[in-house]
Structure formats: structure tokens, C-alpha cells
Short mmCIF file of C-alpha atoms in Angstrom, two decimals:
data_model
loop_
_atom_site.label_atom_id
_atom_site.label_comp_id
_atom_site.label_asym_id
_atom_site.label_seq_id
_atom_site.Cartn_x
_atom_site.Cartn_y
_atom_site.Cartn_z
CA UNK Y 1 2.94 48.12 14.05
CA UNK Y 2 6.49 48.73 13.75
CA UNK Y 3 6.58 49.41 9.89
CA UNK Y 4 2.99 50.99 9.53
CA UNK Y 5 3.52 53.62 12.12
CA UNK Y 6 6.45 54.67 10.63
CA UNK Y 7 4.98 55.09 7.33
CA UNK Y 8 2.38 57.18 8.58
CA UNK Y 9 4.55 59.41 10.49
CA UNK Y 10 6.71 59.85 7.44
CA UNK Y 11 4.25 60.39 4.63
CA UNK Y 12 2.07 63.00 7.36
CA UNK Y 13 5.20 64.52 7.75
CA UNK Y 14 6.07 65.15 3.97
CA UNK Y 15 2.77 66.44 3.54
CA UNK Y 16 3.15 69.19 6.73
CA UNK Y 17 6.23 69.94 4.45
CA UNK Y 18 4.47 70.28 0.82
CA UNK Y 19 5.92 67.06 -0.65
CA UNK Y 20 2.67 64.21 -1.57
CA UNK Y 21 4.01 60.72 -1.46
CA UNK Y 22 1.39 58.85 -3.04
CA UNK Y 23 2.08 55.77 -0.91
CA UNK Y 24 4.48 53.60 1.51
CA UNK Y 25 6.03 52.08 -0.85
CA UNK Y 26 7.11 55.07 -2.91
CA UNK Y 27 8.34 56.60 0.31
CA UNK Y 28 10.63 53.32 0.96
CA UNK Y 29 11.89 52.94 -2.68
CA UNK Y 30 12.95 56.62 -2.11
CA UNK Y 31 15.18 56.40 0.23
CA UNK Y 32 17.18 54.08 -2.19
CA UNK Y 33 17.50 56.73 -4.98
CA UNK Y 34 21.25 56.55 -5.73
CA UNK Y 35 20.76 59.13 -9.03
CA UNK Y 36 18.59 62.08 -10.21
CA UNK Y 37 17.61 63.24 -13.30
CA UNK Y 38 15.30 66.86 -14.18
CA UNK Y 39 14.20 68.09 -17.35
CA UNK Y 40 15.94 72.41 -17.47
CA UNK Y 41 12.49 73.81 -18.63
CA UNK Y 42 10.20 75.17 -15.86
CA UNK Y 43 12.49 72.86 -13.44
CA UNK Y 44 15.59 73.89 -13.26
CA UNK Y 45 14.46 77.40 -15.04
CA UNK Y 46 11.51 79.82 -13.72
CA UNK Y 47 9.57 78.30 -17.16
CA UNK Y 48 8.64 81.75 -17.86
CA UNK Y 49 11.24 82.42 -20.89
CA UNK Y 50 11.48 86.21 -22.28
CA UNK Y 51 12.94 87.02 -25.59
CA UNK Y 52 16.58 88.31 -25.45
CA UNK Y 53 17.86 89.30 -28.82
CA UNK Y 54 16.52 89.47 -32.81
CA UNK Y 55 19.76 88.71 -35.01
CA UNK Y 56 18.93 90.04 -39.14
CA UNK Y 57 20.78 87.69 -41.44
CA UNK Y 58 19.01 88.61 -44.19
CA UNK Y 59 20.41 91.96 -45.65
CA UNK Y 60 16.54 92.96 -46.92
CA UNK Y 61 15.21 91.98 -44.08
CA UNK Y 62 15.05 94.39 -40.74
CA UNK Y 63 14.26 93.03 -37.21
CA UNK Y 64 10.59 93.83 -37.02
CA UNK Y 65 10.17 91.77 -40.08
CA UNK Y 66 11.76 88.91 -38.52
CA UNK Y 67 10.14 89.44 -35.17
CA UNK Y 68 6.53 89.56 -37.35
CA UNK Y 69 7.10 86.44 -39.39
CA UNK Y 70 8.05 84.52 -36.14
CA UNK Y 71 5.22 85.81 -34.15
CA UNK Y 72 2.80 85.08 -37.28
CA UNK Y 73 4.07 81.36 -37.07
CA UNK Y 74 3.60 81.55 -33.68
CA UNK Y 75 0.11 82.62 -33.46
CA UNK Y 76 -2.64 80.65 -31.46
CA UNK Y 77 0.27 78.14 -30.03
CA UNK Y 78 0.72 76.93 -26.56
CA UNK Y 79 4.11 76.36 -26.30
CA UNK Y 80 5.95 77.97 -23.48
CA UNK Y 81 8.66 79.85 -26.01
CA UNK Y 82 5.66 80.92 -28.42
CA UNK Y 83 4.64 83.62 -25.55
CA UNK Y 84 7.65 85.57 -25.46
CA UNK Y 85 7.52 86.04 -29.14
CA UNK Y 86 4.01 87.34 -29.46
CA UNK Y 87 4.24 89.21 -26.41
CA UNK Y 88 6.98 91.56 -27.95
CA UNK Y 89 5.24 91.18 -31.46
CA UNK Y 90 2.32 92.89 -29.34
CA UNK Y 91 4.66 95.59 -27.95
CA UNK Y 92 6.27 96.71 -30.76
CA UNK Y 93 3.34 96.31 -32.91
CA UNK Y 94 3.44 93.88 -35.26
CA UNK Y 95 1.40 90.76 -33.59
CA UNK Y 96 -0.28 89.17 -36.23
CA UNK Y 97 -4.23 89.65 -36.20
CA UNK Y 98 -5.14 85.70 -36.93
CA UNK Y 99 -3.86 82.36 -36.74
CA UNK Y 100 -1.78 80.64 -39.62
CA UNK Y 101 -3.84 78.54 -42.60
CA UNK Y 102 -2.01 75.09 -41.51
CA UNK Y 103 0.44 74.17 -39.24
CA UNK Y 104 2.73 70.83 -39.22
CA UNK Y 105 4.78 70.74 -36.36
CA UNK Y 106 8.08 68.72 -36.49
CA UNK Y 107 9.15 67.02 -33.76
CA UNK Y 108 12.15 67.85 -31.77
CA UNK Y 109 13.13 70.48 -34.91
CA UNK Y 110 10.10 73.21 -34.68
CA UNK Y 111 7.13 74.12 -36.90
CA UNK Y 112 6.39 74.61 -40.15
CA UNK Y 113 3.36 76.80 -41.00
CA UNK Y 114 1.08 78.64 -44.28
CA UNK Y 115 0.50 82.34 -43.64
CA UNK Y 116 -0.88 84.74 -46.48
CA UNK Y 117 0.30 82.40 -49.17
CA UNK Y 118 4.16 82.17 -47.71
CA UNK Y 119 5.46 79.26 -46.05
CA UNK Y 120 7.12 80.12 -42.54
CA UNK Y 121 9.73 78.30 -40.37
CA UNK Y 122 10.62 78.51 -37.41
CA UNK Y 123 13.01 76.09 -35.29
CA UNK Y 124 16.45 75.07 -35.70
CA UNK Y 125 19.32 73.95 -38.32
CA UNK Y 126 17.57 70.21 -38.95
CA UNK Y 127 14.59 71.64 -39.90
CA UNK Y 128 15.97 73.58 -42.43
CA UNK Y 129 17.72 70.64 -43.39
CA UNK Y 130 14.91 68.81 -43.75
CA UNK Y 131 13.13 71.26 -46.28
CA UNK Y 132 16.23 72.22 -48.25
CA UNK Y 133 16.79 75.76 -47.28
CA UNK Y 134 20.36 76.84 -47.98
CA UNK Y 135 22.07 79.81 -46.11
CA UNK Y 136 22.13 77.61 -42.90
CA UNK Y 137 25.80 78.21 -42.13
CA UNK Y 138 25.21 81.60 -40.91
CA UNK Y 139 22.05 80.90 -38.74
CA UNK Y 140 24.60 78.05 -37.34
CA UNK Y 141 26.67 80.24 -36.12
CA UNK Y 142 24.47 82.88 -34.74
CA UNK Y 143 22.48 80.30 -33.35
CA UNK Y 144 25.51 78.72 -31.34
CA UNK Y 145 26.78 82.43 -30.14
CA UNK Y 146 23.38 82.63 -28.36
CA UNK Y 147 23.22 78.90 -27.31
CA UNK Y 148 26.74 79.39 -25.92
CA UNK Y 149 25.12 82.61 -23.19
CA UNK Y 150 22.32 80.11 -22.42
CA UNK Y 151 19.78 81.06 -24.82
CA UNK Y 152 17.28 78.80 -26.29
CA UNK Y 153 17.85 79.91 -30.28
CA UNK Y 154 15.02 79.52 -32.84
CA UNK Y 155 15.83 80.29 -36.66
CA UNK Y 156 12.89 82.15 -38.54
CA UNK Y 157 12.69 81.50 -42.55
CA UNK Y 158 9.92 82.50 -45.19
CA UNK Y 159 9.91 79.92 -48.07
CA UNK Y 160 13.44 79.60 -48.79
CA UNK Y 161 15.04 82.57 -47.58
CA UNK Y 162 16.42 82.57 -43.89
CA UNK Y 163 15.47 85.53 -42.08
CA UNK Y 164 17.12 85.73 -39.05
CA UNK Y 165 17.50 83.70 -35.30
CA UNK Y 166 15.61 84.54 -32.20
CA UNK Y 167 17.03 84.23 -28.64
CA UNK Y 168 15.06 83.16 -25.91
CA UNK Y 169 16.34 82.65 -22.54
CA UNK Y 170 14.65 81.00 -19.41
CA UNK Y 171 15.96 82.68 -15.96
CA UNK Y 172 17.40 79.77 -13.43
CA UNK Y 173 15.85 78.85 -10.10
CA UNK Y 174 17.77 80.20 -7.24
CA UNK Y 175 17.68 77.23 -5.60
CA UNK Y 176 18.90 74.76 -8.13
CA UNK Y 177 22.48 75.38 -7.45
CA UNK Y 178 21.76 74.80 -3.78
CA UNK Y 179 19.49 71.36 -4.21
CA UNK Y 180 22.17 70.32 -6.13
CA UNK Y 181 24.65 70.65 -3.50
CA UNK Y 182 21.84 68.98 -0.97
CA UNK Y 183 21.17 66.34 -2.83
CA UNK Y 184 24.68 65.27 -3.26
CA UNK Y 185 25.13 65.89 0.98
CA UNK Y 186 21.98 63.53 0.89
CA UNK Y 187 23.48 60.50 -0.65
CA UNK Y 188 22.99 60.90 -4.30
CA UNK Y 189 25.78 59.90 -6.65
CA UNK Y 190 24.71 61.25 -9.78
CA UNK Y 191 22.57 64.31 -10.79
CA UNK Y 192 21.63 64.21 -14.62
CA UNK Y 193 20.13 66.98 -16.89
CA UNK Y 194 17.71 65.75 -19.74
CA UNK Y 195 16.60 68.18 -22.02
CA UNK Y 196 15.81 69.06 -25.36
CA UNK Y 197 16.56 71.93 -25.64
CA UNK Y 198 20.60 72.30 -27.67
CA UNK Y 199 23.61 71.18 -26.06
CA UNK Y 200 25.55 74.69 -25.71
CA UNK Y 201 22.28 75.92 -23.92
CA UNK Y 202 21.96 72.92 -21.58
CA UNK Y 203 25.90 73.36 -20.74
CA UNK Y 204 25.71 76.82 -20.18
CA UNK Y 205 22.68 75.94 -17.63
CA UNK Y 206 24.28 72.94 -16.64
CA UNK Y 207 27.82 74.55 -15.43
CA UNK Y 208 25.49 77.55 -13.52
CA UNK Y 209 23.72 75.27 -11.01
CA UNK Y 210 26.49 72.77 -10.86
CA UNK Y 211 24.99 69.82 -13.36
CA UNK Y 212 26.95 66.34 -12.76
CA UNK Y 213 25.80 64.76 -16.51
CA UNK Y 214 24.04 66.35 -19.24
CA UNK Y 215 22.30 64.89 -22.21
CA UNK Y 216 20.67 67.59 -24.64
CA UNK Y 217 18.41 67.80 -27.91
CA UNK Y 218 16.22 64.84 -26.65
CA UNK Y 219 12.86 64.09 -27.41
CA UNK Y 220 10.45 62.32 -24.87
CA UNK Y 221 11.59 58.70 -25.93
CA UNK Y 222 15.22 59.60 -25.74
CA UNK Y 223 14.43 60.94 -21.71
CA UNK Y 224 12.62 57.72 -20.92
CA UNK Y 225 15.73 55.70 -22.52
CA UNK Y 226 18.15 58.01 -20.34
CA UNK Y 227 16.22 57.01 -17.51
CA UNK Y 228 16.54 53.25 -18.62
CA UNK Y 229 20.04 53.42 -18.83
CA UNK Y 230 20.49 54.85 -15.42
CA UNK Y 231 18.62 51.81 -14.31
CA UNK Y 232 20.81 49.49 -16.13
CA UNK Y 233 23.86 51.04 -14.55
CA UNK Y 234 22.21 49.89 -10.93
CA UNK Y 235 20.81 53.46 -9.96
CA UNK Y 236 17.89 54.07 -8.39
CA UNK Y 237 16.55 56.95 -10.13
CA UNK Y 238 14.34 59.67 -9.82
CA UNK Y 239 13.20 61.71 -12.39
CA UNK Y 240 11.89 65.05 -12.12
CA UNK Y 241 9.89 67.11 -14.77
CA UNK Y 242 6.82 69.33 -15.17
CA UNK Y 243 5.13 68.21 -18.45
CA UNK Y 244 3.69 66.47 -20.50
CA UNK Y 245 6.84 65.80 -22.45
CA UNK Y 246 8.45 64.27 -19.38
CA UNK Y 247 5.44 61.90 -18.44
CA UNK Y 248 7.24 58.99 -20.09
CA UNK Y 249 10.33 59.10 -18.69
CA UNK Y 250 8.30 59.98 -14.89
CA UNK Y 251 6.30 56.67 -15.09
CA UNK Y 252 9.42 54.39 -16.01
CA UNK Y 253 11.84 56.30 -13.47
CA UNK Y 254 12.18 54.20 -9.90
CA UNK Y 255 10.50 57.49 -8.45
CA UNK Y 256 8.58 60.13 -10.56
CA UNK Y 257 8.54 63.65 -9.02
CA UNK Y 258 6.57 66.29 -10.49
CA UNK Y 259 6.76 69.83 -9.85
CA UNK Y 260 3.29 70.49 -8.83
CA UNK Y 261 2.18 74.11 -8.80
CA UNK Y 262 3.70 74.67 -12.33
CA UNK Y 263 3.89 71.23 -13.47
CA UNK Y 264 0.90 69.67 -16.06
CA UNK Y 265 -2.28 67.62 -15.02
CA UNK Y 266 -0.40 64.99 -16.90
CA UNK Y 267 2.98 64.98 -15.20
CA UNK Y 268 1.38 65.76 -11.65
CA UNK Y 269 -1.05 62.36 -12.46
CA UNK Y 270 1.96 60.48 -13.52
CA UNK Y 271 4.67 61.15 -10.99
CA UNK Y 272 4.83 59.28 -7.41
CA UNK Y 273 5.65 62.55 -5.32
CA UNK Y 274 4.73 65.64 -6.21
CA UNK Y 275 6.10 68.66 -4.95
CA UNK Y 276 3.04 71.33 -3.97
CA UNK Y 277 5.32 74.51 -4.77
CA UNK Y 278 8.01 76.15 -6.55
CA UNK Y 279 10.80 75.25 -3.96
CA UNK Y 280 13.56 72.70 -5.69
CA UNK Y 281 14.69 72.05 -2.11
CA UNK Y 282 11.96 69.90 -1.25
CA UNK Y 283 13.30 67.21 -3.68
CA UNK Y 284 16.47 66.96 -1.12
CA UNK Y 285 13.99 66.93 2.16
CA UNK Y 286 11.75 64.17 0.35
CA UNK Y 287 15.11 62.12 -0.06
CA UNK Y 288 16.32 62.96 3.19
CA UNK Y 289 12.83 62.37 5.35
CA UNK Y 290 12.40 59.00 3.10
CA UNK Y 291 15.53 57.69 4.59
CA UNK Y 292 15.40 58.76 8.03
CA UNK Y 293 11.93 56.88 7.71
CA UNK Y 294 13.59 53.96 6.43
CA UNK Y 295 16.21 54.05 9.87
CA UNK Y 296 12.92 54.36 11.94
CA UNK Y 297 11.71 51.44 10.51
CA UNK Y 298 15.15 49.55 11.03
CA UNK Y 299 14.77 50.56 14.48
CA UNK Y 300 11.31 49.83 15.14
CA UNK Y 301 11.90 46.50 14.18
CA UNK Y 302 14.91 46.14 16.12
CA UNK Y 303 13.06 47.24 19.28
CA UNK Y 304 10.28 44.27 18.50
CA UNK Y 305 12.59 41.87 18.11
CA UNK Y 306 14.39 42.59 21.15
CA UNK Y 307 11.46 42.60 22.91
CA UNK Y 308 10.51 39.24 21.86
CA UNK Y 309 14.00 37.31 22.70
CA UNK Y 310 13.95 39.09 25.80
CA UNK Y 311 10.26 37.81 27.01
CA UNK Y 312 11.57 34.40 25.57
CA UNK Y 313 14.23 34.29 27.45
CA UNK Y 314 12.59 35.17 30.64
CA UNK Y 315 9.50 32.69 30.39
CA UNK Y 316 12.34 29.46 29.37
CA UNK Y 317 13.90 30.77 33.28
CA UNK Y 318 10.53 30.92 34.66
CA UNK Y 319 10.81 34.68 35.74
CA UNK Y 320 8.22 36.09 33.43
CA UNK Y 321 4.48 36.02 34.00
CA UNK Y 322 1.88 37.14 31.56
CA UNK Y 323 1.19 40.20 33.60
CA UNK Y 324 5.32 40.67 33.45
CA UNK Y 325 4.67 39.90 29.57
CA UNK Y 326 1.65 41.94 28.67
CA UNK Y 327 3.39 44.64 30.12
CA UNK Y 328 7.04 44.19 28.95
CA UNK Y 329 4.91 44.09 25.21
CA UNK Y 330 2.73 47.03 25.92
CA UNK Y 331 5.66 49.12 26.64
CA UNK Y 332 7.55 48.05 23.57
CA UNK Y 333 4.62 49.67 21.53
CA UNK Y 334 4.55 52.83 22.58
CA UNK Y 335 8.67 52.89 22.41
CA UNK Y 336 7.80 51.77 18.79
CA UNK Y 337 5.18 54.82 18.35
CA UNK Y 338 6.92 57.20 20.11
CA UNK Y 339 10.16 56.84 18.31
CA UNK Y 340 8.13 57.08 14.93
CA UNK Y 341 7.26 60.34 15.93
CA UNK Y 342 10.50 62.04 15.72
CA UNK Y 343 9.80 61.87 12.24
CA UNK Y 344 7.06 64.63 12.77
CA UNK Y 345 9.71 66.78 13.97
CA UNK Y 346 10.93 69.27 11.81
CA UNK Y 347 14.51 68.69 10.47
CA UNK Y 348 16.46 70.62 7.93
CA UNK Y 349 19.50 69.64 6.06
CA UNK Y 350 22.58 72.19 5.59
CA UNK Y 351 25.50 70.93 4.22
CA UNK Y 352 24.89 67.59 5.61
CA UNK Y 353 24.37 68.65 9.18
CA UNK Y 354 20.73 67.93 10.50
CA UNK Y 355 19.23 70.58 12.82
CA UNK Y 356 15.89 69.04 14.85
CA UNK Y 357 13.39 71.90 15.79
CA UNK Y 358 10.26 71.00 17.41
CA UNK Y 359 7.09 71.99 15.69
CA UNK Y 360 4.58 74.56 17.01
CA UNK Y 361 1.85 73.48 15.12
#
């Protein structure tokens, strides 16, 4: 009983607290987690991204014109920057009225589309690479002036002529900077960004909320091989995301957390703790209520075996009866269950201090 009750305390806690630990042993393996990596996009950001600025590179071209071609190429897609761009198409007026004829998206680079006999791309400088458009250098450099203020760029061109580069910026949680800082009072060594979004936009989040390692422009494969390599290194590592791009590098993480009111079906199924809310700080409370489990546990055990070499020790000098025995045992138990449930206390962690409040409901 010393283990199970413990468990049960712990995981009926986290739940009181928003935080679904799908099991006991995802709650044990948690308190181990030694390193932490989260995907920027609708975790570390709000994920609702709102178009900052239209740059003209073309001198015949004006910024409605590039704001229309983008928004045309956007048309009918799901991705979270697409809405921002049709949302002020609709505003100022030029939202295209259908979808494109075909659309090939490229992985990691953007999307290439057909619309009224033009072909229209939008993404970055490899994808324009890729299809031989020259005039890049200037895109490259608006590009990186908006990367550098932490603004997801996107380059619009109509068959070989580039138009002009969007800006797109995601607002950041403001609580990352503060689970940061928990986490690290919680024991973690090592809090890693993995994104794929550009570098100079992941740095420029990255040096905001206080970001220990960052690796940028990485597709899903490249996050699950991050994750790997944090293994290899002897972390324990949780990974935290919210879609469907992360679910790879969530199932071969130590301990997948998904973010679950905005998070995906997908990442939410995946993930061994989900967090039932917005609030980044319950990744630190998990982390901090999975080891404080853990020391129950420890303790529990402790208490049994203590119990045992004591009753030993008193029936080998003939001083203990069963009725002695029964009850020397009995009252071990409820030691056992009543020091499990301290965990169903509530506890909050500031700056490393813990502050015990007892529950009113």
C-alpha cells in the first residue's frame, strides 16, 4: 500500500490542479526529468499570430498587391499564419473570392500554388531557391530585419518576380518567462526551444522568456532527433508541444506534455500529461508534485520497513504478541495513508520556496 496510495494521492491531486497524468508510471518517470524542450508556436506564443508589416520590393508592385497575391495563395488553408493574412486581405478589401487551382506545399520552405493562370509563392529564401527565382538578396535582407524583431517573415512571389515579404508575429505567453525561471528552481538543467520557425525569430523569442538552448528551422523529424539527442546526453526529457507537427517528437520524449485546451486531438492523444488550460506554470507544478510524490513514496516505504524490523525484533525477544503485532501493523498503515495525503494539499512553488495551504474543497 505504500507505493499505490501515493500514486493515487498524486495523480488526484494533479487533476484538482488541471494537469492529466495518464498513469503511475508517467508520474514517477517525471519526477526524473533533468531537461525540457517546447515547440515557440501556440506554446511559448498565444498561437494567435497577427500580421505586422507588408515590405514592397518590387518597384511596380504596391502593398495591396502583395497583400492580395499572398492572401490568394493563402485561400482555403488551415495553417495558423494563413489567418492573419486573409483576415487583413478581408479588411482592406482584397480577400480573394475562391480557392487556388492546385496547391503543392513544400515542406519546411512554404507553398507553391496556380491562381488565374499565375504561379504564386509564398514562404521563405529556399523555396525560391528551389524554383529559380532570382532577386532573393533583397527579400534576404528584409526578411532577416523582421526575423531579427521576432517576426515570423514569409516572402510572396508571382512566377518569377518577387513581390515583397510579409511579417507575422505571434505575441509571447506571460508566463513563459516565469515557468522558465520555475522550472529551473524545480530541478531542471536544461530548457530547449525547438522550432521551425527561422533562427533570428526563435532568438529574438528565445532571449524574451529566458531560453537556455535553441534549435530553429526544424521540421518534425529534426524535433524528434533533438529529443533523441537529449536522451543520448543522459537527460530525462520532456517535450512539450501543441500539434500535430510535434506528435513525433511527444511520443519519443521520456514525458510528452501537451498543451490541452489549444493543443490538437493528435498531440493531446499522444502526450503522457496534458495540461487542461492555457497556464505554462502547470508544467513546473507537474514536475514539482511528481517529485514530492516520488519522496512520499521513499517515505512510505521507509515507514514499512521500519515497521517490519521493529515487530521482528520484538517477537525474536519475546515481547510482541499478535495483538501487539496486528496493531503495531495497523497503525503503520494509516501513518502510510495519512502521510500520502499531504500530497492533496495545495502547494505552490515561488522561487524555490514551497508554501502548503490547506484546501477548502
Amino acid at each position: 500500500i505504500s507505493i499505490p496510495v501515493a500514486i493515487v494521492a498524486g495523480i488526484g491531486r494533479s487533476a484538482r490542479n488541471g494537469i492529466l497524468i495518464k498513469g503511475g508510471e508517467y508520474l514517477e518517470t517525471s519526477a526524473k526529468i533533468s531537461a525540457v524542450a517546447v515547440d515557440k508556436t501556440g506554446t511559448l506564443t498565444e498561437g494567435r499570430p497577427v500580421l505586422t508589416d507588408i515590405v514592397v520590393l518590387d518597384p511596380k508592385a504596391n502593398r495591396s498587391e502583395v497583400l492580395r497575391w499572398a492572401a490568394a495563395a493563402e485561400a482555403g488553408s488551415e495553417h495558423p499564419l494563413a489567418g492573419p493574412i486573409l483576415d487583413t486581405a478581408r479588411e482592406e478589401g482584397v480577400a480573394p473570392e475562391g480557392v487556388p487551382d492546385s496547391v503543392t506545399p513544400v515542406v519546411g520552405k512554404g507553398i507553391v500554388v496556380e491562381v488565374d493562370g499565375k504561379r504564386v509563392l509564398i514562404g521563405n529564401i529556399p523555396l525560391l531557391e528551389q524554383y529559380g527565382i532570382e532577386g532573393s538578396a533583397g527579400a534576404d535582407s528584409a526578411a532577416d530585419e523582421l526575423a531579427a524583431a521576432g517576426n515570423t517573415p514569409m516572402i510572396v512571389a508571382v512566377d518569377e518576380t518577387v513581390l515583397g515579404v510579409i511579417g507575422v508575429a505571434d505575441t509571447i505567453r506571460v508566463d513563459a518567462p516565469e515557468m522558465i525561471r520555475r522550472l529551473h528552481a524545480s530541478g531542471v538543467e536544461k530548457v530547449v526551444m525547438l522550432t521551425g520557425d527561422t533562427r533570428l525569430v526563435a532568438e529574438a523569442i528565445g532571449e524574451a522568456v529566458g531560453i537556455d538552448e535553441i534549435h530553429a528551422s526544424l521540421l518534425p523529424e529534426d524535433k524528434l532527433d533533438a529529443v533523441a539527442r537529449l536522451q543520448r546526453e543522459g537527460h530525462t526529457v520532456a517535450m512539450v508541444g501543441d500539434g500535430v507537427n510535434d506528435a513525433p517528437a511527444l511520443a519519443t520524449a521520456d514525458i510528452g506534455v501537451a498543451m490541452g485546451a489549444a493543443g490538437s486531438a493528435v498531440a493531446v492523444e499522444t502526450a503522457d500529461i496534458a495540461l487542461m488550460g492555457d497556464n505554462l506554470l502547470k508544467l513546473p507544478e507537474a514536475i514539482r508534485l511528481a517529485r514530492r510524490t516520488v519522496s512520499v513514496m521513499r517515505q512510505n516505504i521507509w515507514i514499512a520497513l521500519i515497521t517490519v524490523v521493529v515487530l521482528l525484533v520484538g517477537v525474536f525477544a519475546g515481547g510482541v504478541t499478535m495483538a501487539v503485532g496486528m496493531l503495531v501493523h495497523e497503525g503503520s498503515v494509516l501513518i502510510v495513508i495519512f502521510n500520502a495525503m499531504r500530497l492533496l494539499r495545495n502547494t505552490h512553488l515561488d522561487g524555490g520556496t514551497r508554501k502548503d495551504t490547506a484546501r477548502d474543497t
